[in-house]
Amino acid sequence: MTGQASGAGGAKPKRQGDSELLGSNSEIGRKLKLYYDELVSDEVPDRFAQLLSQLEETEPTQQKD
Amino acid sequence: MAASSGFKADLLAAIPGLRAFAMSLAQHADRADDLVQETLVKAWDKQSSFQPGTNLKAWLFTILRNEFYSQMRKRGREVQDSDGLMTARLAVHPSQPGRLDLADFRKALEQLPEDQREAIILIGASGFSYEEAAEICGCAVGTIKSRVSRARNRLQEILDISGEADYGPDAIAAQVMGSSVS
């Protein structure tokens, strides 16, 4: 929809009906998103990028056709 | 090589979301990051079992969640810690006014049983549908819905109760955090 790869981990459009309990008029819903957004926007430590580079070097792709 | 780099890039992009979910489950920053690390290693090992074009995010969240519960079982006790100490680890900038709200919310979230907490996070925060959340948690859609509903109601109860006043848990958290909550 937005041109992002669907698996890229970016924000995905939610189906409206699935979140009526926690929709935008729900204070819990709003706080939940604020709480979560704070975590998501936290700076990612280097260790993960390093880990992935190591994995790529020592265990080359195992994807089958 | 190209397939591998694409997969690696996708994993990298998913890390912030995975960390957020791990934090919601594990409640400890270092435990959460270890969980993410384990998840990435497992995901890399299982690369061949992932079908490109399918829901990578859900696939990764499932791995992380399974790892979390398997670690819990090994530890033989509930990860959930009710004394609120974890809040001290998680507090980033307690002096900023907006964060007070979130600190209260975080504490309330901590009090939920894991199955409710993960359900409400997956639906209300990570952006999954009920069907996706049900798959990730290995249960029925109806079960997720009822957990989300109960989690929401419980959070409302807790937050209403601890609205403005400094109740015991807040005071203790303030001592532990070494700063005044107000």
mmCIF file of C-alpha atoms in Angstrom:
data_model
loop_
_atom_site.group_PDB
_atom_site.id
_atom_site.type_symbol
_atom_site.label_atom_id
_atom_site.label_comp_id
_atom_site.label_asym_id
_atom_site.label_seq_id
_atom_site.Cartn_x
_atom_site.Cartn_y
_atom_site.Cartn_z
ATOM 1 C CA MET A 1 0.000 0.000 0.000
ATOM 2 C CA THR A 2 2.591 2.502 1.078
ATOM 3 C CA GLY A 3 5.315 1.078 -1.111
ATOM 4 C CA GLN A 4 7.203 -0.404 1.811
ATOM 5 C CA ALA A 5 8.180 -4.045 1.714
ATOM 6 C CA SER A 6 5.607 -5.809 3.790
ATOM 7 C CA GLY A 7 8.226 -7.493 5.900
ATOM 8 C CA ALA A 8 10.336 -4.436 6.561
ATOM 9 C CA GLY A 9 9.040 -3.947 10.070
ATOM 10 C CA GLY A 10 7.659 -0.475 9.416
ATOM 11 C CA ALA A 11 4.238 0.647 10.527
ATOM 12 C CA LYS A 12 1.537 -1.369 8.851
ATOM 13 C CA PRO A 13 -1.948 -0.087 8.353
ATOM 14 C CA LYS A 14 -4.204 -1.798 10.869
ATOM 15 C CA ARG A 15 -7.644 -3.051 10.048
ATOM 16 C CA GLN A 16 -10.065 -0.674 11.733
ATOM 17 C CA GLY A 17 -12.361 -3.313 13.133
ATOM 18 C CA ASP A 18 -9.548 -5.129 14.871
ATOM 19 C CA SER A 19 -8.754 -2.297 17.202
ATOM 20 C CA GLU A 20 -12.120 -0.910 18.186
ATOM 21 C CA LEU A 21 -11.326 -1.735 21.782
ATOM 22 C CA LEU A 22 -8.179 0.329 21.568
ATOM 23 C CA GLY A 23 -9.118 2.858 18.947
ATOM 24 C CA SER A 24 -8.129 6.497 18.982
ATOM 25 C CA ASN A 25 -10.918 7.420 21.388
ATOM 26 C CA SER A 26 -9.547 4.972 23.891
ATOM 27 C CA GLU A 27 -7.174 6.488 26.392
ATOM 28 C CA ILE A 28 -5.640 3.110 26.995
ATOM 29 C CA GLY A 29 -5.102 2.764 23.268
ATOM 30 C CA ARG A 30 -3.376 6.122 23.079
ATOM 31 C CA LYS A 31 -1.147 5.472 26.081
ATOM 32 C CA LEU A 32 -0.291 2.071 24.717
ATOM 33 C CA LYS A 33 0.923 3.573 21.473
ATOM 34 C CA LEU A 34 2.873 6.280 23.266
ATOM 35 C CA TYR A 35 4.486 3.686 25.506
ATOM 36 C CA TYR A 36 5.337 1.521 22.534
ATOM 37 C CA ASP A 37 6.513 4.316 20.279
ATOM 38 C CA GLU A 38 8.964 5.349 22.951
ATOM 39 C CA LEU A 39 10.427 1.866 22.901
ATOM 40 C CA VAL A 40 10.486 1.640 19.125
ATOM 41 C CA SER A 41 12.223 4.967 18.723
ATOM 42 C CA ASP A 42 14.911 4.011 21.210
ATOM 43 C CA GLU A 43 18.351 3.960 19.637
ATOM 44 C CA VAL A 44 19.299 0.476 18.538
ATOM 45 C CA PRO A 45 22.584 -0.728 20.053
ATOM 46 C CA ASP A 46 25.350 -1.652 17.611
ATOM 47 C CA ARG A 47 25.503 -5.208 18.822
ATOM 48 C CA PHE A 48 22.621 -6.272 16.588
ATOM 49 C CA ALA A 49 24.033 -4.946 13.345
ATOM 50 C CA GLN A 50 27.350 -6.513 14.320
ATOM 51 C CA LEU A 51 25.655 -9.792 15.088
ATOM 52 C CA LEU A 52 23.961 -9.874 11.719
ATOM 53 C CA SER A 53 27.206 -9.086 9.937
ATOM 54 C CA GLN A 54 28.899 -11.909 11.811
ATOM 55 C CA LEU A 55 26.099 -14.304 10.952
ATOM 56 C CA GLU A 56 26.288 -13.308 7.329
ATOM 57 C CA GLU A 57 29.995 -14.026 7.256
ATOM 58 C CA THR A 58 30.019 -17.288 9.122
ATOM 59 C CA GLU A 59 26.703 -18.703 7.953
ATOM 60 C CA PRO A 60 26.043 -17.708 4.363
ATOM 61 C CA THR A 61 22.488 -17.687 3.137
ATOM 62 C CA GLN A 62 20.724 -21.006 3.546
ATOM 63 C CA GLN A 63 17.743 -20.075 1.482
ATOM 64 C CA LYS A 64 16.577 -22.805 -0.788
ATOM 65 C CA ASP A 65 14.690 -22.139 -3.987
ATOM 66 C CA MET B 1 24.455 -13.271 -1.625
ATOM 67 C CA ALA B 2 21.680 -10.962 -2.743
ATOM 68 C CA ALA B 3 19.025 -13.015 -1.010
ATOM 69 C CA SER B 4 21.066 -13.011 2.154
ATOM 70 C CA SER B 5 21.586 -9.243 2.135
ATOM 71 C CA GLY B 6 17.884 -8.677 1.545
ATOM 72 C CA PHE B 7 17.039 -10.898 4.457
ATOM 73 C CA LYS B 8 19.666 -9.240 6.609
ATOM 74 C CA ALA B 9 18.307 -5.816 5.735
ATOM 75 C CA ASP B 10 14.791 -6.936 6.598
ATOM 76 C CA LEU B 11 15.966 -8.270 9.945
ATOM 77 C CA LEU B 12 17.770 -5.024 10.699
ATOM 78 C CA ALA B 13 14.650 -3.051 9.906
ATOM 79 C CA ALA B 14 12.587 -5.221 12.237
ATOM 80 C CA ILE B 15 14.851 -4.752 15.247
ATOM 81 C CA PRO B 16 13.206 -1.668 16.779
ATOM 82 C CA GLY B 17 9.838 -3.401 16.747
ATOM 83 C CA LEU B 18 11.320 -6.595 18.130
ATOM 84 C CA ARG B 19 13.054 -4.714 20.918
ATOM 85 C CA ALA B 20 9.838 -2.971 21.846
ATOM 86 C CA PHE B 21 7.969 -6.258 21.984
ATOM 87 C CA ALA B 22 10.787 -7.950 23.887
ATOM 88 C CA MET B 23 10.802 -5.135 26.392
ATOM 89 C CA SER B 24 7.069 -5.440 26.902
ATOM 90 C CA LEU B 25 7.447 -9.125 27.610
ATOM 91 C CA ALA B 26 10.686 -9.264 29.537
ATOM 92 C CA GLN B 27 10.456 -5.947 31.366
ATOM 93 C CA HIS B 28 14.245 -5.790 31.680
ATOM 94 C CA ALA B 29 16.295 -3.944 29.093
ATOM 95 C CA ASP B 30 19.176 -6.412 29.056
ATOM 96 C CA ARG B 31 16.921 -9.436 29.105
ATOM 97 C CA ALA B 32 14.953 -7.919 26.263
ATOM 98 C CA ASP B 33 18.066 -7.322 24.198
ATOM 99 C CA ASP B 34 19.268 -10.858 24.846
ATOM 100 C CA LEU B 35 15.907 -12.081 23.629
ATOM 101 C CA VAL B 36 16.254 -10.058 20.457
ATOM 102 C CA GLN B 37 19.747 -11.417 19.967
ATOM 103 C CA GLU B 38 18.511 -15.003 20.331
ATOM 104 C CA THR B 39 15.674 -14.252 17.958
ATOM 105 C CA LEU B 40 18.005 -12.916 15.287
ATOM 106 C CA VAL B 41 20.295 -15.923 15.567
ATOM 107 C CA LYS B 42 17.372 -18.323 15.331
ATOM 108 C CA ALA B 43 15.812 -16.399 12.479
ATOM 109 C CA TRP B 44 19.080 -16.526 10.584
ATOM 110 C CA ASP B 45 19.391 -20.261 11.154
ATOM 111 C CA LYS B 46 15.822 -20.818 10.031
ATOM 112 C CA GLN B 47 16.107 -18.557 7.049
ATOM 113 C CA SER B 48 15.257 -21.317 4.645
ATOM 114 C CA SER B 49 11.960 -21.919 6.389
ATOM 115 C CA PHE B 50 10.812 -18.362 5.837
ATOM 116 C CA GLN B 51 8.852 -17.836 2.631
ATOM 117 C CA PRO B 52 9.797 -14.501 1.074
ATOM 118 C CA GLY B 53 6.792 -12.271 0.646
ATOM 119 C CA THR B 54 5.011 -13.652 3.673
ATOM 120 C CA ASN B 55 4.709 -11.820 6.956
ATOM 121 C CA LEU B 56 8.284 -11.518 8.196
ATOM 122 C CA LYS B 57 7.321 -9.374 11.148
ATOM 123 C CA ALA B 58 4.846 -11.951 12.426
ATOM 124 C CA TRP B 59 7.380 -14.719 11.815
ATOM 125 C CA LEU B 60 10.027 -12.901 13.854
ATOM 126 C CA PHE B 61 7.614 -12.020 16.643
ATOM 127 C CA THR B 62 6.632 -15.676 16.868
ATOM 128 C CA ILE B 63 10.265 -16.717 17.234
ATOM 129 C CA LEU B 64 10.859 -14.099 19.886
ATOM 130 C CA ARG B 65 7.746 -15.004 21.805
ATOM 131 C CA ASN B 66 8.583 -18.708 21.749
ATOM 132 C CA GLU B 67 12.083 -17.940 22.957
ATOM 133 C CA PHE B 68 10.716 -15.808 25.776
ATOM 134 C CA TYR B 69 8.416 -18.529 27.058
ATOM 135 C CA SER B 70 10.992 -21.247 26.638
ATOM 136 C CA GLN B 71 13.426 -19.230 28.727
ATOM 137 C CA MET B 72 10.733 -18.703 31.317
ATOM 138 C CA ARG B 73 10.127 -22.414 31.544
ATOM 139 C CA LYS B 74 13.831 -23.061 31.965
ATOM 140 C CA ARG B 75 13.994 -20.520 34.714
ATOM 141 C CA GLY B 76 11.099 -22.266 36.345
ATOM 142 C CA ARG B 77 9.424 -19.142 37.567
ATOM 143 C CA GLU B 78 7.345 -16.238 36.370
ATOM 144 C CA VAL B 79 9.304 -13.517 34.691
ATOM 145 C CA GLN B 80 6.718 -11.072 35.887
ATOM 146 C CA ASP B 81 8.146 -9.230 38.843
ATOM 147 C CA SER B 82 5.608 -7.536 41.011
ATOM 148 C CA ASP B 83 7.813 -5.369 43.174
ATOM 149 C CA GLY B 84 8.127 -2.706 40.512
ATOM 150 C CA LEU B 85 11.913 -2.723 40.505
ATOM 151 C CA MET B 86 11.934 -3.175 36.781
ATOM 152 C CA THR B 87 10.377 0.205 36.398
ATOM 153 C CA ALA B 88 13.573 1.694 37.698
ATOM 154 C CA ARG B 89 15.582 -0.017 34.984
ATOM 155 C CA LEU B 90 13.179 1.091 32.308
ATOM 156 C CA ALA B 91 12.803 4.718 33.315
ATOM 157 C CA VAL B 92 14.658 6.787 30.794
ATOM 158 C CA HIS B 93 14.016 10.419 31.673
ATOM 159 C CA PRO B 94 11.870 10.431 34.785
ATOM 160 C CA SER B 95 12.153 14.191 35.118
ATOM 161 C CA GLN B 96 10.270 14.910 31.919
ATOM 162 C CA PRO B 97 6.589 15.543 32.635
ATOM 163 C CA GLY B 98 5.215 13.452 29.782
ATOM 164 C CA ARG B 99 7.107 10.418 30.985
ATOM 165 C CA LEU B 100 5.271 10.301 34.284
ATOM 166 C CA ASP B 101 2.191 9.183 32.457
ATOM 167 C CA LEU B 102 4.149 6.530 30.678
ATOM 168 C CA ALA B 103 5.864 5.383 33.862
ATOM 169 C CA ASP B 104 2.443 4.811 35.402
ATOM 170 C CA PHE B 105 1.311 3.067 32.282
ATOM 171 C CA ARG B 106 4.384 0.876 32.215
ATOM 172 C CA LYS B 107 3.813 -0.139 35.817
ATOM 173 C CA ALA B 108 0.219 -0.961 35.070
ATOM 174 C CA LEU B 109 1.273 -3.057 32.099
ATOM 175 C CA GLU B 110 3.709 -4.936 34.304
ATOM 176 C CA GLN B 111 0.864 -6.046 36.478
ATOM 177 C CA LEU B 112 -0.929 -7.838 33.719
ATOM 178 C CA PRO B 113 -0.381 -11.551 33.290
ATOM 179 C CA GLU B 114 1.878 -12.238 30.283
ATOM 180 C CA ASP B 115 -0.862 -13.577 28.057
ATOM 181 C CA GLN B 116 -2.937 -10.442 28.459
ATOM 182 C CA ARG B 117 0.041 -8.141 28.188
ATOM 183 C CA GLU B 118 1.311 -9.710 24.999
ATOM 184 C CA ALA B 119 -2.184 -9.730 23.486
ATOM 185 C CA ILE B 120 -2.803 -6.070 24.114
ATOM 186 C CA ILE B 121 0.668 -5.176 22.879
ATOM 187 C CA LEU B 122 0.360 -7.173 19.685
ATOM 188 C CA ILE B 123 -3.042 -5.708 18.875
ATOM 189 C CA GLY B 124 -2.822 -2.210 20.270
ATOM 190 C CA ALA B 125 0.834 -1.401 19.738
ATOM 191 C CA SER B 126 2.660 -3.676 17.305
ATOM 192 C CA GLY B 127 -0.054 -3.300 14.723
ATOM 193 C CA PHE B 128 -1.049 -6.897 14.153
ATOM 194 C CA SER B 129 -4.533 -8.045 13.309
ATOM 195 C CA TYR B 130 -6.398 -10.444 15.574
ATOM 196 C CA GLU B 131 -5.719 -13.233 13.128
ATOM 197 C CA GLU B 132 -2.003 -12.501 13.079
ATOM 198 C CA ALA B 133 -1.814 -12.177 16.850
ATOM 199 C CA ALA B 134 -3.661 -15.460 17.237
ATOM 200 C CA GLU B 135 -1.116 -17.169 15.001
ATOM 201 C CA ILE B 136 1.796 -15.637 16.845
ATOM 202 C CA CYS B 137 0.389 -16.763 20.185
ATOM 203 C CA GLY B 138 -0.801 -20.123 18.929
ATOM 204 C CA CYS B 139 -4.378 -19.677 20.081
ATOM 205 C CA ALA B 140 -7.834 -18.821 18.755
ATOM 206 C CA VAL B 141 -8.844 -15.360 17.587
ATOM 207 C CA GLY B 142 -11.545 -15.309 20.244
ATOM 208 C CA THR B 143 -8.956 -15.971 22.917
ATOM 209 C CA ILE B 144 -6.915 -12.985 21.796
ATOM 210 C CA LYS B 145 -9.979 -10.789 21.771
ATOM 211 C CA SER B 146 -10.937 -11.762 25.272
ATOM 212 C CA ARG B 147 -7.377 -11.244 26.534
ATOM 213 C CA VAL B 148 -7.217 -7.814 24.938
ATOM 214 C CA SER B 149 -10.539 -6.903 26.449
ATOM 215 C CA ARG B 150 -9.551 -8.083 29.906
ATOM 216 C CA ALA B 151 -6.162 -6.389 29.633
ATOM 217 C CA ARG B 152 -7.758 -3.121 28.670
ATOM 218 C CA ASN B 153 -10.267 -3.283 31.497
ATOM 219 C CA ARG B 154 -7.585 -4.186 33.995
ATOM 220 C CA LEU B 155 -5.350 -1.346 32.828
ATOM 221 C CA GLN B 156 -8.240 1.061 33.192
ATOM 222 C CA GLU B 157 -8.840 -0.156 36.708
ATOM 223 C CA ILE B 158 -5.214 0.155 37.682
ATOM 224 C CA LEU B 159 -4.730 3.559 36.126
ATOM 225 C CA ASP B 160 -7.934 4.938 37.559
ATOM 226 C CA ILE B 161 -6.880 3.785 40.961
ATOM 227 C CA SER B 162 -3.343 5.151 40.755
ATOM 228 C CA GLY B 163 -4.437 8.290 38.883
ATOM 229 C CA GLU B 164 -2.789 11.231 40.602
ATOM 230 C CA ALA B 165 -1.930 10.375 44.160
ATOM 231 C CA ASP B 166 1.379 8.911 45.204
ATOM 232 C CA TYR B 167 0.483 5.428 46.162
ATOM 233 C CA GLY B 168 2.898 2.932 47.683
ATOM 234 C CA PRO B 169 4.285 1.551 44.434
ATOM 235 C CA ASP B 170 4.988 5.041 43.115
ATOM 236 C CA ALA B 171 6.816 6.029 46.275
ATOM 237 C CA ILE B 172 8.871 2.887 46.220
ATOM 238 C CA ALA B 173 9.675 3.371 42.558
ATOM 239 C CA ALA B 174 10.765 6.907 43.316
ATOM 240 C CA GLN B 175 13.171 5.694 45.966
ATOM 241 C CA VAL B 176 14.533 3.027 43.716
ATOM 242 C CA MET B 177 14.914 5.424 40.810
ATOM 243 C CA GLY B 178 16.715 7.760 43.171
ATOM 244 C CA SER B 179 14.742 10.758 41.971
ATOM 245 C CA SER B 180 11.543 12.413 42.939
ATOM 246 C CA VAL B 181 8.610 11.229 40.921
ATOM 247 C CA SER B 182 6.884 14.592 41.131
#
